[in-house]
Coordinates of C-alpha atoms in Angstrom, one line a residue:
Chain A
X716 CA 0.0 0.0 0.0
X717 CA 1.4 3.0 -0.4
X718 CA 1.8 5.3 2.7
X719 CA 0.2 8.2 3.9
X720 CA 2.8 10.3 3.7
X721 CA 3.6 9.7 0.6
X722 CA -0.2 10.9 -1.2
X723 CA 0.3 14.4 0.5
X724 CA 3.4 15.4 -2.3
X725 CA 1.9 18.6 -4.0
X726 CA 0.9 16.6 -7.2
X727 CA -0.7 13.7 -5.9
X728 CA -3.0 15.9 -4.1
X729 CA -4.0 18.0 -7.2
X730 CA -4.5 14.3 -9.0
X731 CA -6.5 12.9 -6.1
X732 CA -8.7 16.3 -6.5
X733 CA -9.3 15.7 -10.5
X734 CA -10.1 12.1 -9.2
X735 CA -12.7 13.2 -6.9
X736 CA -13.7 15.4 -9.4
X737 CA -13.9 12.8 -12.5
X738 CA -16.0 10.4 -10.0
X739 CA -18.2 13.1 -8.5
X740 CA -19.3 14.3 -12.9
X741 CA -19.5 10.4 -13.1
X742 CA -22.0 10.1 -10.6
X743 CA -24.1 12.9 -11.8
X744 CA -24.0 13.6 -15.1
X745 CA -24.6 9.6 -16.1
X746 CA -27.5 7.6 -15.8
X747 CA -27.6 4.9 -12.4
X748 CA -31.2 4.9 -11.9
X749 CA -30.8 1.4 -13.4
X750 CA -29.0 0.2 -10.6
X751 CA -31.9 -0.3 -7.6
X752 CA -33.7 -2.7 -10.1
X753 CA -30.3 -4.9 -11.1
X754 CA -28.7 -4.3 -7.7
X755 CA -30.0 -8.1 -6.2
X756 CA -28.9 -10.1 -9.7
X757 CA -25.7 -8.1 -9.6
X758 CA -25.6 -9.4 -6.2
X759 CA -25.7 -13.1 -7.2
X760 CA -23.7 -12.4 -10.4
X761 CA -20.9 -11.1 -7.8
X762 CA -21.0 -14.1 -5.4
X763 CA -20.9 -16.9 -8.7
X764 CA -17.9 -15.0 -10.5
X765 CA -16.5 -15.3 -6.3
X766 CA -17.3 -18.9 -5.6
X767 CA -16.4 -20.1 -9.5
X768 CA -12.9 -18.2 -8.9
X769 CA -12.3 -20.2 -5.7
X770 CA -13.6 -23.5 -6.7
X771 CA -11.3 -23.6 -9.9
X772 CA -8.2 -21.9 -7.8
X773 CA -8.5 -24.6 -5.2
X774 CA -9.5 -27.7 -7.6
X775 CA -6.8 -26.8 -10.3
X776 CA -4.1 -26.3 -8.0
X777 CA -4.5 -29.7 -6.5
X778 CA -5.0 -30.8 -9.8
X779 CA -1.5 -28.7 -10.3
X780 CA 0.5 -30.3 -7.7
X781 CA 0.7 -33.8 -9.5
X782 CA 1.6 -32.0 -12.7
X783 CA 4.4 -30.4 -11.4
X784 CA 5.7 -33.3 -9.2
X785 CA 5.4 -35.8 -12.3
X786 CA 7.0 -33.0 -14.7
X787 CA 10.0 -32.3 -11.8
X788 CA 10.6 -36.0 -10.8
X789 CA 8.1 -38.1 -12.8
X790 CA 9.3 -40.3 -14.6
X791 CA 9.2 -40.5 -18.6
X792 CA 5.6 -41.9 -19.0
X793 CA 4.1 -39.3 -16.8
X794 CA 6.1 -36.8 -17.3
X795 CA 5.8 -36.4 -21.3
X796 CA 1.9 -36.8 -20.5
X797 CA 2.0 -33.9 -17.7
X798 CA 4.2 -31.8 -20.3
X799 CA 1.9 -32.1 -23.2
X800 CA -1.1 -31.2 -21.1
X801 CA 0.4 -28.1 -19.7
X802 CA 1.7 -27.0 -23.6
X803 CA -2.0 -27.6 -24.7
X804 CA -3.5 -25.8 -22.6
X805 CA -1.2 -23.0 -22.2
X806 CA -0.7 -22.8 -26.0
X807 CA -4.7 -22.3 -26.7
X808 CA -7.0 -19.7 -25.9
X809 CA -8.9 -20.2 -23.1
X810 CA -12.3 -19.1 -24.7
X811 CA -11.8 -22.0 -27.4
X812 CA -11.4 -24.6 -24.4
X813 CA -14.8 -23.5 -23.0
X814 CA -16.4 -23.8 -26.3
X815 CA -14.8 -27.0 -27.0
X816 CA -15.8 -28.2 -23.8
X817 CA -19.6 -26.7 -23.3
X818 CA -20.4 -27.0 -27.3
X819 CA -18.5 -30.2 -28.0
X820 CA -19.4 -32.1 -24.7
X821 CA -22.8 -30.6 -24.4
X822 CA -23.9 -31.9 -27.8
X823 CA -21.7 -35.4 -27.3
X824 CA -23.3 -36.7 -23.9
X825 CA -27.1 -36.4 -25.1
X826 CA -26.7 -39.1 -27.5
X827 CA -25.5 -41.7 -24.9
X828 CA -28.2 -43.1 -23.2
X829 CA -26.2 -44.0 -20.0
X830 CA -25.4 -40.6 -19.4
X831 CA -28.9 -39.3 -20.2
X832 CA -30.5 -41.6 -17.3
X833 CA -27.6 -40.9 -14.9
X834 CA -28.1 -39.0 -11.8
X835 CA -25.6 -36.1 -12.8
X836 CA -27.6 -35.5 -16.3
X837 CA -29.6 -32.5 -14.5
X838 CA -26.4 -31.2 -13.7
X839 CA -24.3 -31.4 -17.0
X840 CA -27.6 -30.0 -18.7
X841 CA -26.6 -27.0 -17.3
X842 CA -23.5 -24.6 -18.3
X843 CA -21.9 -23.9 -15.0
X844 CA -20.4 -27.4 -14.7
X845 CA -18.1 -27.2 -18.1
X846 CA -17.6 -23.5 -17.3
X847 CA -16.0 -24.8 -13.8
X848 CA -14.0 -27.9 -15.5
X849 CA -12.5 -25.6 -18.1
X850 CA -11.3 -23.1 -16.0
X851 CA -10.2 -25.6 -13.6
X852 CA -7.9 -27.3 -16.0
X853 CA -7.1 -24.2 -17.6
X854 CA -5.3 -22.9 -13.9
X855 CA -4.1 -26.3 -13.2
X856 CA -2.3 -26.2 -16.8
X857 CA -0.8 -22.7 -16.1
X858 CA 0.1 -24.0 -12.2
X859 CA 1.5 -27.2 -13.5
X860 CA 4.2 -24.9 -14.9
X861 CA 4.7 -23.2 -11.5
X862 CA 4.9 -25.6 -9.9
X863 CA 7.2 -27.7 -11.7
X864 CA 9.8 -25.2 -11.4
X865 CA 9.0 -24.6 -7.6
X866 CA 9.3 -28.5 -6.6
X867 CA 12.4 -28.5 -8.6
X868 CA 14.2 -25.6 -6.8
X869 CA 13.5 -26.4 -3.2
X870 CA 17.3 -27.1 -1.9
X871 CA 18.4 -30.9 -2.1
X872 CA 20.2 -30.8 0.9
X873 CA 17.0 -30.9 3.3
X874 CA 15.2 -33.5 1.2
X875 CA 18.5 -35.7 1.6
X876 CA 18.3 -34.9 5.4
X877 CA 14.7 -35.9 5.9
X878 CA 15.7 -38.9 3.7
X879 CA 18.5 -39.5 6.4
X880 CA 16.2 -38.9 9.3
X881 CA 13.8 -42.2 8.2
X882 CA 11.2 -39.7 7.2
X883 CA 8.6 -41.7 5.2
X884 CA 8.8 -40.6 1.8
X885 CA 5.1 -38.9 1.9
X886 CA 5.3 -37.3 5.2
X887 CA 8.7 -35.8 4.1
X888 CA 6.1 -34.5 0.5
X889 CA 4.0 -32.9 3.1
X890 CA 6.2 -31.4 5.6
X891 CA 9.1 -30.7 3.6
X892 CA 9.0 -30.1 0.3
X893 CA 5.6 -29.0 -0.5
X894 CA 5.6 -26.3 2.2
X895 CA 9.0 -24.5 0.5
X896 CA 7.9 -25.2 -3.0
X897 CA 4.6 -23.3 -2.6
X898 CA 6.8 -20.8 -0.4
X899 CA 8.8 -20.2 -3.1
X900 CA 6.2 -19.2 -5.8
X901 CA 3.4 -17.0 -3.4
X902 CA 4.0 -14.1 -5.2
X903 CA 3.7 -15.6 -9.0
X904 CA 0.5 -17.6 -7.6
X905 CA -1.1 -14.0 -6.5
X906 CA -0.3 -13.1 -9.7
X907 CA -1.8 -16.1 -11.3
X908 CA -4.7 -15.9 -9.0
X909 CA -5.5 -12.2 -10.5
X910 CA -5.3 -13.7 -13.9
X911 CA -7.6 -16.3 -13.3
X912 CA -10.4 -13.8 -12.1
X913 CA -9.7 -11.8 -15.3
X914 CA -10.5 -15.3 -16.9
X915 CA -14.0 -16.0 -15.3
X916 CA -16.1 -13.8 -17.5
X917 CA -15.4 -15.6 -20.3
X918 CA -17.8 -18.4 -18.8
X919 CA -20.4 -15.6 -19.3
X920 CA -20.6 -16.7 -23.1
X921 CA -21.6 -20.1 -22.4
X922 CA -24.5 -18.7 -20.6
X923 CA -23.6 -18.9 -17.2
X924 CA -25.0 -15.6 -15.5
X925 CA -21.6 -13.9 -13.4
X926 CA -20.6 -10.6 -12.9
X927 CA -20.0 -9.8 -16.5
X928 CA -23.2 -11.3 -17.5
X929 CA -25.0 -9.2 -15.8
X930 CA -23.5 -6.4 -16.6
X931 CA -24.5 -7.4 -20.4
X932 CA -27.6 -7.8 -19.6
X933 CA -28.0 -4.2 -18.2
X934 CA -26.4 -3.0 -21.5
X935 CA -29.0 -5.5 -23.9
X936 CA -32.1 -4.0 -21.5
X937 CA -31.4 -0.7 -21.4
X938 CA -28.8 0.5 -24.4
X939 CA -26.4 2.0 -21.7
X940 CA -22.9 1.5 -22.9
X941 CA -20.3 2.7 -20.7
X942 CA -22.2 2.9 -16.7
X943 CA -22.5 -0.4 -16.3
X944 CA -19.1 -1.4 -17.6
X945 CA -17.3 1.5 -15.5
X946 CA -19.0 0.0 -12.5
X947 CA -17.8 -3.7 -13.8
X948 CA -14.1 -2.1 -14.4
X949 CA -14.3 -0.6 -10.5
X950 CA -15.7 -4.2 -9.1
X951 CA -12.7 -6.2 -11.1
X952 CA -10.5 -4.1 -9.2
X953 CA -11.7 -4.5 -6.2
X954 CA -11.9 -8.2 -6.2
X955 CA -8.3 -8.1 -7.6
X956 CA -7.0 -5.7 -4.9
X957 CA -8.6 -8.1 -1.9
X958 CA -6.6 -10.9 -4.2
X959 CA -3.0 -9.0 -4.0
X960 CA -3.9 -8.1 -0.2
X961 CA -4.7 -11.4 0.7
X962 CA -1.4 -13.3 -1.0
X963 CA 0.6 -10.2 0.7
X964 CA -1.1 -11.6 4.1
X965 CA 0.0 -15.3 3.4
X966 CA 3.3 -13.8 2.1
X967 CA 4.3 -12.1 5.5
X968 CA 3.4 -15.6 7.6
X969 CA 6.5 -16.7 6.0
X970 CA 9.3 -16.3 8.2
X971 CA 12.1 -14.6 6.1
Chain B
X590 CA -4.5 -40.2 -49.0
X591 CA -8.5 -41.3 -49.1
X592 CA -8.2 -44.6 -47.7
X593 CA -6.0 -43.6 -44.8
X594 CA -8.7 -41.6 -43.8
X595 CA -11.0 -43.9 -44.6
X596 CA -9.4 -46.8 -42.5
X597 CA -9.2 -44.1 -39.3
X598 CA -12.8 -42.9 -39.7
X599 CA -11.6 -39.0 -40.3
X600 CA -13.1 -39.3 -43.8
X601 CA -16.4 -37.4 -42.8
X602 CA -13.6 -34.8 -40.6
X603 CA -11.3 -34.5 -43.5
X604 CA -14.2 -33.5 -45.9
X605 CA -15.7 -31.1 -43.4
X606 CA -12.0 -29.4 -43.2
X607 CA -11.0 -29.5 -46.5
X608 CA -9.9 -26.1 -48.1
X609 CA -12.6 -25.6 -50.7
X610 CA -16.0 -24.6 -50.4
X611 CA -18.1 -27.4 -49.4
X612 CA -15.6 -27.8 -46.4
X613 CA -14.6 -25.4 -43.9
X614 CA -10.8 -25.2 -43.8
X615 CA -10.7 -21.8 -46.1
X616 CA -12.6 -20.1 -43.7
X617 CA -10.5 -21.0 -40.6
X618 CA -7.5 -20.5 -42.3
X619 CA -8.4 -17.2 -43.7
X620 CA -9.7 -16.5 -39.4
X621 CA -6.1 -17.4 -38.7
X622 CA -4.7 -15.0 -40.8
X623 CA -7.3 -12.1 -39.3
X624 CA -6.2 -13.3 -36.0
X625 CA -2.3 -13.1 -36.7
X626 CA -2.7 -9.6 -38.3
X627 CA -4.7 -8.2 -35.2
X628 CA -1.6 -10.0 -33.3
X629 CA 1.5 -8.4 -35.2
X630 CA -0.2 -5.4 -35.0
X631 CA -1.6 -5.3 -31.3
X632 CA 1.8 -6.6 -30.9
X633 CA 3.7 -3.8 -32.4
X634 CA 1.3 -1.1 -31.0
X635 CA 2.2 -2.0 -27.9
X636 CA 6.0 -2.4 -28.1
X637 CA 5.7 1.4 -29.3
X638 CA 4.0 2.1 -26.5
X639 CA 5.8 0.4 -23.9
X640 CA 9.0 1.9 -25.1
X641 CA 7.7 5.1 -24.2
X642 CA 6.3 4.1 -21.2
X643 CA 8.9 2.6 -20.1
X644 CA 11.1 5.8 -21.0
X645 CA 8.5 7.9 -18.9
X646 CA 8.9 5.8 -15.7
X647 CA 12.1 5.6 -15.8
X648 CA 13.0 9.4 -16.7
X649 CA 9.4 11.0 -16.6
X650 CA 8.8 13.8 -14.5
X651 CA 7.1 12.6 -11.3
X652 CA 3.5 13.4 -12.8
X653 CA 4.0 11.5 -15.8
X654 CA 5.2 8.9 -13.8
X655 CA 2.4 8.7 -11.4
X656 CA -0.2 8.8 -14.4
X657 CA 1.6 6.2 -16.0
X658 CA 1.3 3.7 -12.5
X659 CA -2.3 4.1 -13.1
X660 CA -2.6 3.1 -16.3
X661 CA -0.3 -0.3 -16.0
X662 CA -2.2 -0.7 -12.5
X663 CA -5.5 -0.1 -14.0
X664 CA -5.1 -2.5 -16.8
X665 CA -3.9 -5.2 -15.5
X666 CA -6.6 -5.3 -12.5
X667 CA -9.5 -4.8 -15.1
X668 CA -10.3 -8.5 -17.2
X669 CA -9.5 -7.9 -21.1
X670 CA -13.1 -8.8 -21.7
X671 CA -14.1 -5.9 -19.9
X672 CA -11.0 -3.3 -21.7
X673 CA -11.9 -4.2 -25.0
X674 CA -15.3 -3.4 -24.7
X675 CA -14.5 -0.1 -23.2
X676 CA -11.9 0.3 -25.2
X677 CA -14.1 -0.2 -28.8
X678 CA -17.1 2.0 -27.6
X679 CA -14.5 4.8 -26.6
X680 CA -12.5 4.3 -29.7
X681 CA -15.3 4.0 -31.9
X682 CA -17.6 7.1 -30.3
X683 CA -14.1 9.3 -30.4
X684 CA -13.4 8.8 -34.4
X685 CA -17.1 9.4 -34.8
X686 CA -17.1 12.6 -32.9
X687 CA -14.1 13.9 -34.3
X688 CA -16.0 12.9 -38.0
X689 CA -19.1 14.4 -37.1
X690 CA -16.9 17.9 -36.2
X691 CA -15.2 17.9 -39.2
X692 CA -17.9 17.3 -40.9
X693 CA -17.9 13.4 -42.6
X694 CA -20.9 11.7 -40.7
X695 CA -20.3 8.2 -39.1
X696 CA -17.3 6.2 -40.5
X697 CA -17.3 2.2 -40.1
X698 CA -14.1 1.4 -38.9
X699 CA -12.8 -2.0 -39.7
X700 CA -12.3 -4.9 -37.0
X701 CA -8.9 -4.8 -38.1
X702 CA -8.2 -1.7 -36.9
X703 CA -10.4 -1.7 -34.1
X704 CA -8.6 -5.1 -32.8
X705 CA -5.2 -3.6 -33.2
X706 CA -5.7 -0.4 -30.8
X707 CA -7.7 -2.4 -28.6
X708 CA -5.1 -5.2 -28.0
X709 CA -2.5 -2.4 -28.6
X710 CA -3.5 -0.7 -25.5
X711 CA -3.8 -3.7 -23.3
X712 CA -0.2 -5.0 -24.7
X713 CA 1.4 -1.7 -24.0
X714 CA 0.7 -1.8 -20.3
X715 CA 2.4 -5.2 -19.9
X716 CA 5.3 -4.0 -22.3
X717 CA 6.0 -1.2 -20.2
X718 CA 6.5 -3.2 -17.3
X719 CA 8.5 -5.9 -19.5
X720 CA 10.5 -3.4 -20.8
X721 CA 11.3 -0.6 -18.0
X722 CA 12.3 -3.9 -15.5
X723 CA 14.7 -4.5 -19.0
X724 CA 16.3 -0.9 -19.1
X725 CA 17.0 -1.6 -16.0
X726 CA 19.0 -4.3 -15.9
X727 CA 21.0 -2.1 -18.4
X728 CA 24.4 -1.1 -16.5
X729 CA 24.2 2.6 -15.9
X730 CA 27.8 3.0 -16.7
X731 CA 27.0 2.1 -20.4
X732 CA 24.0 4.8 -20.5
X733 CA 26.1 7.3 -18.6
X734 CA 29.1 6.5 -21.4
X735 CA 27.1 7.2 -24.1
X736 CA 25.8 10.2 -22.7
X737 CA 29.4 11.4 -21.9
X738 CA 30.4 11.2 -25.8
X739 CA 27.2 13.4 -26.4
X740 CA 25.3 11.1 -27.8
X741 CA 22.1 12.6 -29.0
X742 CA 19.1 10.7 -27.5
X743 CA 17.7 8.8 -30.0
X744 CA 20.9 7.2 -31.3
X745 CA 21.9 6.0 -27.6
X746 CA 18.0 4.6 -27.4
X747 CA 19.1 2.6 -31.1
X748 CA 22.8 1.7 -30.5
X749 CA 22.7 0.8 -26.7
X750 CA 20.0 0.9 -24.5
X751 CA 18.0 -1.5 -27.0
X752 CA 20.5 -3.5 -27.8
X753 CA 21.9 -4.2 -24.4
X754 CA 18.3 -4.7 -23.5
X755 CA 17.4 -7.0 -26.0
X756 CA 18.6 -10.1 -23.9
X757 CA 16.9 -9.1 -20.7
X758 CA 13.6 -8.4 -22.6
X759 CA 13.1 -11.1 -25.1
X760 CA 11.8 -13.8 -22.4
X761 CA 9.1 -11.4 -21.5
X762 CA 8.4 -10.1 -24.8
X763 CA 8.1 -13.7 -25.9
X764 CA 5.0 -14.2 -23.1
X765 CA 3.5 -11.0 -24.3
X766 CA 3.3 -12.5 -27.9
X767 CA 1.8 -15.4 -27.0
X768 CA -0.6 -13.4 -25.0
X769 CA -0.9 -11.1 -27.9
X770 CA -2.0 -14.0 -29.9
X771 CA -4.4 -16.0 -27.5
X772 CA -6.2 -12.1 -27.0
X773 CA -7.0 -12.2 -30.2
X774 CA -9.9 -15.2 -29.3
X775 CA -11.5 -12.2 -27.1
X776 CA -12.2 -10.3 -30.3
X777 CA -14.7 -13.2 -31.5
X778 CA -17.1 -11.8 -28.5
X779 CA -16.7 -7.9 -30.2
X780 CA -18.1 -10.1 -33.3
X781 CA -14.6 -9.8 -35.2
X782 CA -14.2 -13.0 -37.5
X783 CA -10.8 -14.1 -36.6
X784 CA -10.2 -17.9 -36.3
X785 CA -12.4 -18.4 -33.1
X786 CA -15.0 -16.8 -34.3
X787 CA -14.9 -18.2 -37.4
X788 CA -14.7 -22.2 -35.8
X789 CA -17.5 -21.6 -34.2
X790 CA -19.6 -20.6 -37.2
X791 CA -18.5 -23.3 -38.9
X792 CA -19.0 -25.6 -35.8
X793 CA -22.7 -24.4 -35.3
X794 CA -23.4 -25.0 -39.1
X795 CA -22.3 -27.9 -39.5
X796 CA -22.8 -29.5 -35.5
X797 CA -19.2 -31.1 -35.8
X798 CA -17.9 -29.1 -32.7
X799 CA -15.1 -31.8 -32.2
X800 CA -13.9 -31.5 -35.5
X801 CA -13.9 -27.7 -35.7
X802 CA -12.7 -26.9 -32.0
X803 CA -10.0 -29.2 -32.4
X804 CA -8.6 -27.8 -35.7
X805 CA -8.5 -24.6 -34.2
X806 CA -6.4 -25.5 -31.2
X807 CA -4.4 -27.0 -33.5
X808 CA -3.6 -24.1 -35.4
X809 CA -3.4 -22.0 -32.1
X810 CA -0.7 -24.7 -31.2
X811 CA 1.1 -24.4 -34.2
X812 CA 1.5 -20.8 -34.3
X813 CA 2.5 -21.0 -30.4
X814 CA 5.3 -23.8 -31.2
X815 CA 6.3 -22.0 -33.8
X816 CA 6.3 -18.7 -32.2
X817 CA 8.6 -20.8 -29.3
X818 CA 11.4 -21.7 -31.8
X819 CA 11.5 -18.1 -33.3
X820 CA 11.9 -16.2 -30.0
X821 CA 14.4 -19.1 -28.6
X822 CA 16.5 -17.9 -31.7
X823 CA 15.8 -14.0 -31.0
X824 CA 17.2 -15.0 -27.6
X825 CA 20.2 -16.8 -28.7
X826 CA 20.8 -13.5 -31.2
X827 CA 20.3 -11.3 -28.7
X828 CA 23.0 -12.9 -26.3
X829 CA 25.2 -13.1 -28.5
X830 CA 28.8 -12.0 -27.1
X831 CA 27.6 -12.8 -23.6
X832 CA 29.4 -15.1 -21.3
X833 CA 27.5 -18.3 -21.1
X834 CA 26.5 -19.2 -17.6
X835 CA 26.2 -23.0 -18.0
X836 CA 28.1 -24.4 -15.1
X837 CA 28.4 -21.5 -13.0
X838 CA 27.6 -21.3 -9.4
X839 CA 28.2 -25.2 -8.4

């Protein structure tokens, strides 16, 4: 964050007041009377594009952990396989993936009967689950990278001495060397993190109703063009800020 | 050729992608070449931009420095979705504003164009980062030299600061690039027919979505692999004359 003392230099003051300024036109010379009547669907919009973000953080970087592991110390056979995944997906764009996925999936499973009769067909009739499963393989692609280079440059010496202690080979994974690897990459993961949210309203074109979704919506309904996406813009950054504040919390619990 | 794809059952695929008009594969292929204009361009754009940028934070007065935080800061925070919607309705209402004054009436500007200083804009942000953190890795004493032979400014930008630069930006240029050409995909959602946009077209009108996504990643990977092998060499050029560090600090 940047100090206190810092915003009172001469300058900064007279930009802070043409802020003020900008924001205090914005708010009266353009329409928001639109806003009491979207405010509760922006409301659920806000808390998807939330719970989507951390679903497909948390299930792609588990899914990310194997990829790196087999990438650093795998050996051939599931190592080529865990490199070839992570080039794929890093070397498309994600907004083919979820059509791929969502189109291509969604017009496969109909036409086998098992599937149709199953008890998950009310859920994969519905967009949100490809929207998750793409952007869930899409970060665990992108981490697999991370993380191969974090497991790979966590010092030899202490997994030798765990090795020499009798440490069980998985216990010494979980206290040892998964703690420094993910140590060692906080910082790119925040940054990863950010990128990922910038991702989610790309799900919004598969028909699954977010933040940017809405925002659409307020723009098809109404024919406002730029309120509703200023007020998007301001919400992104927010949710991104609480994203770089909340890796710089987990970054200071590491003793330097 | 026909009975290989016969025996693999890709006859029905190959016919679907095949270059002439009953199949598709002209229409992606001319896509890909939209979507690697829009991505030499944005590309370019923003390499212009981000050179001056990066000349701003480094040497800028403390107001153009500040101004310039905001705009990196801002656009990275803010999804590209989001920018190049912003970004085309601002564009597009500007050049129509400044028609209307001079007196031309509306002017359709073409996706091209439109893609380019969309992308352009979001490139340049990440370019100025890439390339300020690059000028600095520069010694100071080389700068300073140059400067104490009066050098004029724009021949120590060409004969030192870029080259000496070169090897210290080309990893991060070489992300930007791929960025640069994966952003392009966005554009499809603006309505612009590059190659995703295109695929899906031809995906809808023909329900092969397999066939037609797949292609498409294909060609993505290609250019990406491609792209891989071409910067590794920029690299190599780029270092050349350096001492290799292979082996050092065992």
């Amino acid at each position: 964050m940047i100090p206190f003392r810092a915003l009172m230099q001469p300058h900064r003051l007279v930009m802070l007041a043409l802020l003020l300024a900008v924001v205090i036109w914005c708010a009266l010379a353009l329409r928001w009377d639109w806003i009491p009547e979207y405010a509760p669907l922006a409301l659920e919009g806000l808390w998807r594009t939330i719970w989507i973000l951390v679903v497909t953080c948390v299930l792609g970087f588990l899914l990310a952990i194997p990829l790196g592991l087999a990438q650093a110390i795998g050996p051939w056979y599931l190592s080529a396989p865990a490199r070839i995944f992570c080039t794929v997906i890093r070397g498309t764009p994600l907004l083919l993936q979820i059509w791929l996925l969502y189109y291509g999936l969604g017009s496969l499973f109909p036409q086998i009967p098992w599937i149709r009769g199953s008890e998950l067909w009310p859920y994969l009739r519905q967009a949100w689950p490809y929207a998750v499963l793409a952007l869930t393989l899409s970060y665990a692609g992108y981490e697999g990278e991370v993380m191969r280079g974090a497991f790979s440059s966590v010092n030899k010496g202490q997994l030798e001495a765990a090795n020499a202690f009798g440490m069980p080979r998985f216990t010494m994974f979980r206290r040892i060397w998964l703690p420094q690897a993910i140590r060692n990459v906080l910082p790119t993961l925040g940054g990863e993190t950010i990128l990922q949210l910038k991702a989610t309203p790309l799900v919004a074109t598969i028909t699954v109703v977010e933040l940017y979704a809405v925002s659409s919506r307020v723009r098809s309904d109404t024919f406002i063009v730029y309120e509703p996406l200023i007020l998007l813009a301001v919400f992104y950054m927010i949710i991104a800020g609480g994203i770089a504040l909340l890796f710089r919390r987990f970054e200071n619990q590491v003793p330097g | 050729m026909e009975i290989i794809f016969e025996t693999l059952g890709l006859a029905e695929s190959a016919h679907l992608l095949s270059l002439s008009p009953p199949g598709w594969g002209g229409n992606l292929l001319r896509g890909l070449a939209n979507s690697l204009q829009i991505a030499f361009g944005a590309f370019g754009f923003g390499l212009l931009i981000g050179l001056f940028g990066a000349y701003g934070k480094l040497y800028g007065g403390v107001v153009l420095r500040d101004l310039l935080a905001v705009y990196t800061t801002v656009i990275r925070a803010v999804p590209e979705l989001v920018l190049i919607l912003i970004l085309y309705y601002v564009g597009t209402d500007l050049i129509n504003k400044v028609s209307g004054a001079m007196g031309y009436g509306r002017v359709e500007i073409s996706g091209v164009v439109a893609g380019i200083w969309v992308l352009g804009v979001v490139q340049g942000a990440y370019a100025t980062e890439v390339l300020r953190g690059a000028i600095q890795a520069v010694p100071a004493g080389q700068i300073e030299a140059a400067r104490a032979y009066g050098m004029p400014p724009l021949m120590l930008l060409r004969r030192v600061t870029i080259p000496a630069m070169m090897s210290f930006a080309t990893p991060g240029l070489a992300n930007l690039w791929l960025i640069a050409t994966k952003d392009t995909a966005l554009l499809a959602i603006v309505g612009f027919s590059e190659l995703t946009l295109e695929t899906r077209q031809a995906a809808a009108s023909t329900r092969a979505y397999f066939t037609f996504f797949l292609a498409a990643g294909a060609l993505y990977l290609i250019v990406t692999l491609c792209s891989g092998a071409v910067f590794a060499r920029i690299e190599k050029w780029a270092r050349r004359g350096q001492p290799s560090l292979k082996g050092a600090g065992r």
